[in-house]
Structures are given as structure tokens and as C-alpha cells.
């Protein structure tokens, strides 16, 4: 079995992750209204490249027809509500991954994203046996950096005005964690 096939099998077997308060799982059609709730909120989407959703039908189409259902892309469920998502982007050649996430603004500041990211990092290092996980956030979105720091990721640097997001050149702050760092 190749490394890519092995990763695919592990992700298939790990399509549902549980934390003390959350379930990370594939999106379902009945998540459309919850997805629309945060996917149409300009404040929630301020630091995302994603332009968001215009209608509930857009949310339904996104769930059915787009990348929302692929392996490594998890809806974040609290109780019966989908409050956000987190995705894993594998780079098998380098035995590493990156991720991105978004959380309904009504649930910010309660530790939910830290809990979701902790579960994703456990999957990366304990099951997928990756060597490195990395991500980034735009300046102005320091809450995202705090989530990564709480998960023991290390700030690695700053790229000034690296990308133009919604008409504004943004600095990007880089974070990473290695296998050795995770297990020490």
C-alpha cells in the first residue's frame, strides 16, 4: 500500500472524531441552514479568501456538489448544531499537512476551535504519523493565532503584505508543529 493509499484509509476510518464537547464529521444535507448562518456572516468571513454563501440553496449545493464532503473536511457539531468546519490538507510527499477552519461567530471565545484543532492534530500525529502540521492566519485575526498557540503550535514568522484578501493586502503569520514537538 502506498503512503497516499494508507492516508486515505486512515482518513476513511477516522471520518468521525469525538472530543469532550464536539463531534467532527462529514457535512450532511441537514447542515445547510447552520452552514448558511456562519457562511453568510461578513464578520465571520472577514479574514477568509472564501466569499461566502448568498442563500441556503448555495449552502445545500456546497454540501452536495463541492469539496465539503471530501475526506479530511469535517463539520464541527455541538449538540445538534453545526457550528463550523475544519479541514486537513495532506502533503504525502513531505509527510505533512496544513489546515484551515471557520467557526460561527456566536461560538467564538469558548474554546471550541481549540478543541477541534486538538482532535485534528491528534489524528495527524497519532494516526497518520505525519512529521509536521502547519497553518497561517492574517494579521488582524489574532484569535486564530491564539487557537494555534493553545495547541502548542509555534509562531514561525511573518510574511508582510503577502496576499490581497477582499481588497486589502494582508500580512500572514505562519505557525507549525512537528511530530517531536507534539510528543514532548
Tab-separated table of C-alpha atoms in Angstrom:
chain	number	residue	atom	x	y	z
A	1	UNK	CA	0.000	0.000	0.000
A	2	UNK	CA	1.363	3.422	-0.913
A	3	UNK	CA	1.585	6.251	1.611
A	4	UNK	CA	-1.286	8.059	-0.154
A	5	UNK	CA	-3.477	4.936	0.000
A	6	UNK	CA	-2.565	4.490	3.656
A	7	UNK	CA	-3.534	8.106	4.443
A	8	UNK	CA	-6.825	7.673	2.570
A	9	UNK	CA	-7.645	4.512	4.530
A	10	UNK	CA	-6.836	6.166	7.866
A	11	UNK	CA	-8.989	9.194	6.993
A	12	UNK	CA	-11.800	6.889	5.917
A	13	UNK	CA	-11.578	5.059	9.247
A	14	UNK	CA	-11.443	8.407	11.092
A	15	UNK	CA	-14.337	10.150	9.421
A	16	UNK	CA	-15.895	10.865	12.826
A	17	UNK	CA	-13.791	12.346	15.639
A	18	UNK	CA	-15.101	12.969	19.142
A	19	UNK	CA	-13.930	15.475	21.740
A	20	UNK	CA	-15.431	16.141	25.165
A	21	UNK	CA	-17.955	18.626	23.703
A	22	UNK	CA	-17.821	18.216	19.926
A	23	UNK	CA	-18.203	15.764	17.088
A	24	UNK	CA	-16.150	16.285	13.937
A	25	UNK	CA	-17.827	14.556	10.994
A	26	UNK	CA	-18.728	14.867	7.325
A	27	UNK	CA	-21.243	17.505	6.354
A	28	UNK	CA	-24.854	16.368	5.919
A	29	UNK	CA	-27.632	17.906	3.855
A	30	UNK	CA	-29.429	18.970	7.035
A	31	UNK	CA	-26.429	21.200	7.927
A	32	UNK	CA	-27.389	23.670	5.190
A	33	UNK	CA	-29.096	26.239	7.426
A	34	UNK	CA	-26.306	26.121	10.024
A	35	UNK	CA	-23.681	26.409	7.267
A	36	UNK	CA	-25.546	29.362	5.787
A	37	UNK	CA	-25.729	31.007	9.227
A	38	UNK	CA	-21.958	31.347	9.512
A	39	UNK	CA	-21.157	31.124	5.792
A	40	UNK	CA	-23.065	34.324	5.068
A	41	UNK	CA	-21.787	36.358	8.036
A	42	UNK	CA	-19.364	39.039	6.796
A	43	UNK	CA	-17.635	39.319	10.198
A	44	UNK	CA	-17.013	35.564	10.358
A	45	UNK	CA	-15.651	35.595	6.786
A	46	UNK	CA	-13.579	38.787	7.129
A	47	UNK	CA	-10.197	37.016	7.062
A	48	UNK	CA	-11.104	34.212	4.651
A	49	UNK	CA	-10.475	34.050	0.918
A	50	UNK	CA	-13.906	32.403	0.649
A	51	UNK	CA	-16.563	34.909	-0.397
A	52	UNK	CA	-19.297	33.020	1.458
A	53	UNK	CA	-22.845	31.999	0.720
A	54	UNK	CA	-25.749	34.085	-0.598
A	55	UNK	CA	-28.637	31.653	0.037
A	56	UNK	CA	-29.487	28.458	1.888
A	57	UNK	CA	-29.663	26.796	-1.535
A	58	UNK	CA	-25.996	27.798	-2.039
A	59	UNK	CA	-25.207	26.004	1.218
A	60	UNK	CA	-27.077	22.884	0.083
A	61	UNK	CA	-25.217	22.917	-3.228
A	62	UNK	CA	-21.892	23.360	-1.435
A	63	UNK	CA	-22.571	20.338	0.753
A	64	UNK	CA	-23.693	18.118	-2.109
A	65	UNK	CA	-21.562	19.236	-5.032
A	66	UNK	CA	-18.315	20.638	-3.740
A	67	UNK	CA	-15.338	19.848	-1.585
A	68	UNK	CA	-17.398	19.987	1.624
A	69	UNK	CA	-17.866	16.213	1.581
A	70	UNK	CA	-14.270	15.156	0.833
A	71	UNK	CA	-12.118	13.209	3.250
A	72	UNK	CA	-10.317	15.382	5.750
A	73	UNK	CA	-13.022	18.040	5.761
A	74	UNK	CA	-15.004	17.995	8.996
A	75	UNK	CA	-18.151	19.736	10.099
A	76	UNK	CA	-17.889	20.760	13.754
A	77	UNK	CA	-21.023	19.709	15.618
A	78	UNK	CA	-22.050	20.947	19.077
A	79	UNK	CA	-25.147	19.155	20.300
A	80	UNK	CA	-27.300	19.025	17.169
A	81	UNK	CA	-25.866	22.202	15.594
A	82	UNK	CA	-23.093	22.519	13.014
A	83	UNK	CA	-21.072	25.468	14.331
A	84	UNK	CA	-18.164	25.466	11.874
A	85	UNK	CA	-15.687	23.362	9.980
A	86	UNK	CA	-12.039	22.390	9.916
A	87	UNK	CA	-10.178	20.855	7.016
A	88	UNK	CA	-6.976	18.899	6.635
A	89	UNK	CA	-4.823	19.326	3.525
A	90	UNK	CA	-2.353	16.455	3.261
A	91	UNK	CA	1.010	16.658	1.506
A	92	UNK	CA	2.048	12.963	1.476
A	93	UNK	CA	5.345	13.567	-0.314
A	94	UNK	CA	6.607	15.609	2.630
A	95	UNK	CA	4.612	13.754	5.331
A	96	UNK	CA	2.975	16.983	6.423
A	97	UNK	CA	-0.371	18.723	6.377
A	98	UNK	CA	-1.910	22.136	6.695
A	99	UNK	CA	-5.378	23.097	7.823
A	100	UNK	CA	-7.947	25.840	7.840
A	101	UNK	CA	-11.007	26.470	9.921
A	102	UNK	CA	-14.030	28.693	10.372
A	103	UNK	CA	-16.382	28.966	13.339
A	104	UNK	CA	-19.789	30.552	13.691
A	105	UNK	CA	-19.182	33.895	15.415
A	106	UNK	CA	-21.807	33.111	18.060
A	107	UNK	CA	-19.430	30.414	19.361
A	108	UNK	CA	-16.151	32.361	19.419
A	109	UNK	CA	-14.188	32.564	22.660
A	110	UNK	CA	-15.498	29.335	24.183
A	111	UNK	CA	-12.589	27.019	23.308
A	112	UNK	CA	-14.454	25.058	20.641
A	113	UNK	CA	-11.923	25.642	17.869
A	114	UNK	CA	-9.026	24.782	20.187
A	115	UNK	CA	-10.821	21.528	20.985
A	116	UNK	CA	-11.437	20.785	17.293
A	117	UNK	CA	-7.845	21.590	16.318
A	118	UNK	CA	-6.508	19.409	19.142
A	119	UNK	CA	-8.512	16.485	17.739
A	120	UNK	CA	-7.200	17.172	14.235
A	121	UNK	CA	-3.587	17.328	15.464
A	122	UNK	CA	-4.071	14.024	17.308
A	123	UNK	CA	-5.287	12.489	14.047
A	124	UNK	CA	-2.262	13.924	12.214
A	125	UNK	CA	0.408	12.747	14.612
A	126	UNK	CA	-1.092	9.700	16.332
A	127	UNK	CA	-2.849	8.003	13.404
A	128	UNK	CA	-1.459	9.489	10.185
A	129	UNK	CA	2.025	9.671	11.747
A	130	UNK	CA	2.861	12.912	9.956
A	131	UNK	CA	6.096	14.758	10.629
A	132	UNK	CA	4.723	18.317	10.510
A	133	UNK	CA	1.499	20.314	10.561
A	134	UNK	CA	1.401	23.981	9.607
A	135	UNK	CA	-1.049	26.793	9.077
A	136	UNK	CA	-1.317	30.547	8.954
A	137	UNK	CA	-3.579	33.447	9.731
A	138	UNK	CA	-3.834	37.020	8.554
A	139	UNK	CA	-2.846	39.850	10.859
A	140	UNK	CA	-5.934	41.263	12.457
A	141	UNK	CA	-7.178	37.753	13.152
A	142	UNK	CA	-5.056	37.121	16.230
A	143	UNK	CA	-7.758	34.908	17.751
A	144	UNK	CA	-6.818	32.307	15.164
A	145	UNK	CA	-3.184	32.523	16.244
A	146	UNK	CA	-4.199	32.065	19.890
A	147	UNK	CA	-6.024	28.853	18.940
A	148	UNK	CA	-2.857	27.504	17.325
A	149	UNK	CA	-0.683	28.566	20.266
A	150	UNK	CA	-3.047	26.850	22.725
A	151	UNK	CA	-2.494	23.691	20.664
A	152	UNK	CA	1.281	24.132	21.150
A	153	UNK	CA	1.954	25.301	17.618
A	154	UNK	CA	4.865	27.699	17.348
A	155	UNK	CA	4.807	31.038	15.560
A	156	UNK	CA	7.414	30.737	12.822
A	157	UNK	CA	7.374	34.070	11.065
A	158	UNK	CA	5.584	36.847	9.255
A	159	UNK	CA	5.190	37.483	5.520
A	160	UNK	CA	4.344	41.180	5.040
A	161	UNK	CA	1.534	42.006	2.604
A	162	UNK	CA	1.686	38.515	1.122
A	163	UNK	CA	-1.909	38.230	-0.108
A	164	UNK	CA	-4.698	40.552	-1.125
A	165	UNK	CA	-7.875	39.466	0.659
A	166	UNK	CA	-11.099	41.276	-0.137
A	167	UNK	CA	-9.189	44.263	-1.473
A	168	UNK	CA	-6.711	44.570	1.421
A	169	UNK	CA	-3.088	43.440	1.368
A	170	UNK	CA	-2.661	41.245	4.424
A	171	UNK	CA	0.382	40.123	6.358
A	172	UNK	CA	0.430	36.391	7.014
A	173	UNK	CA	1.590	34.889	10.314
A	174	UNK	CA	2.942	31.326	9.975
A	175	UNK	CA	2.633	28.574	12.590
A	176	UNK	CA	3.890	25.000	12.733
A	177	UNK	CA	4.325	21.984	14.947
A	178	UNK	CA	6.483	18.921	14.341
A	179	UNK	CA	5.990	15.369	15.499
A	180	UNK	CA	8.785	15.781	18.052
A	181	UNK	CA	7.184	18.937	19.453
A	182	UNK	CA	3.766	17.246	19.657
A	183	UNK	CA	5.045	14.270	21.653
A	184	UNK	CA	7.259	16.260	24.097
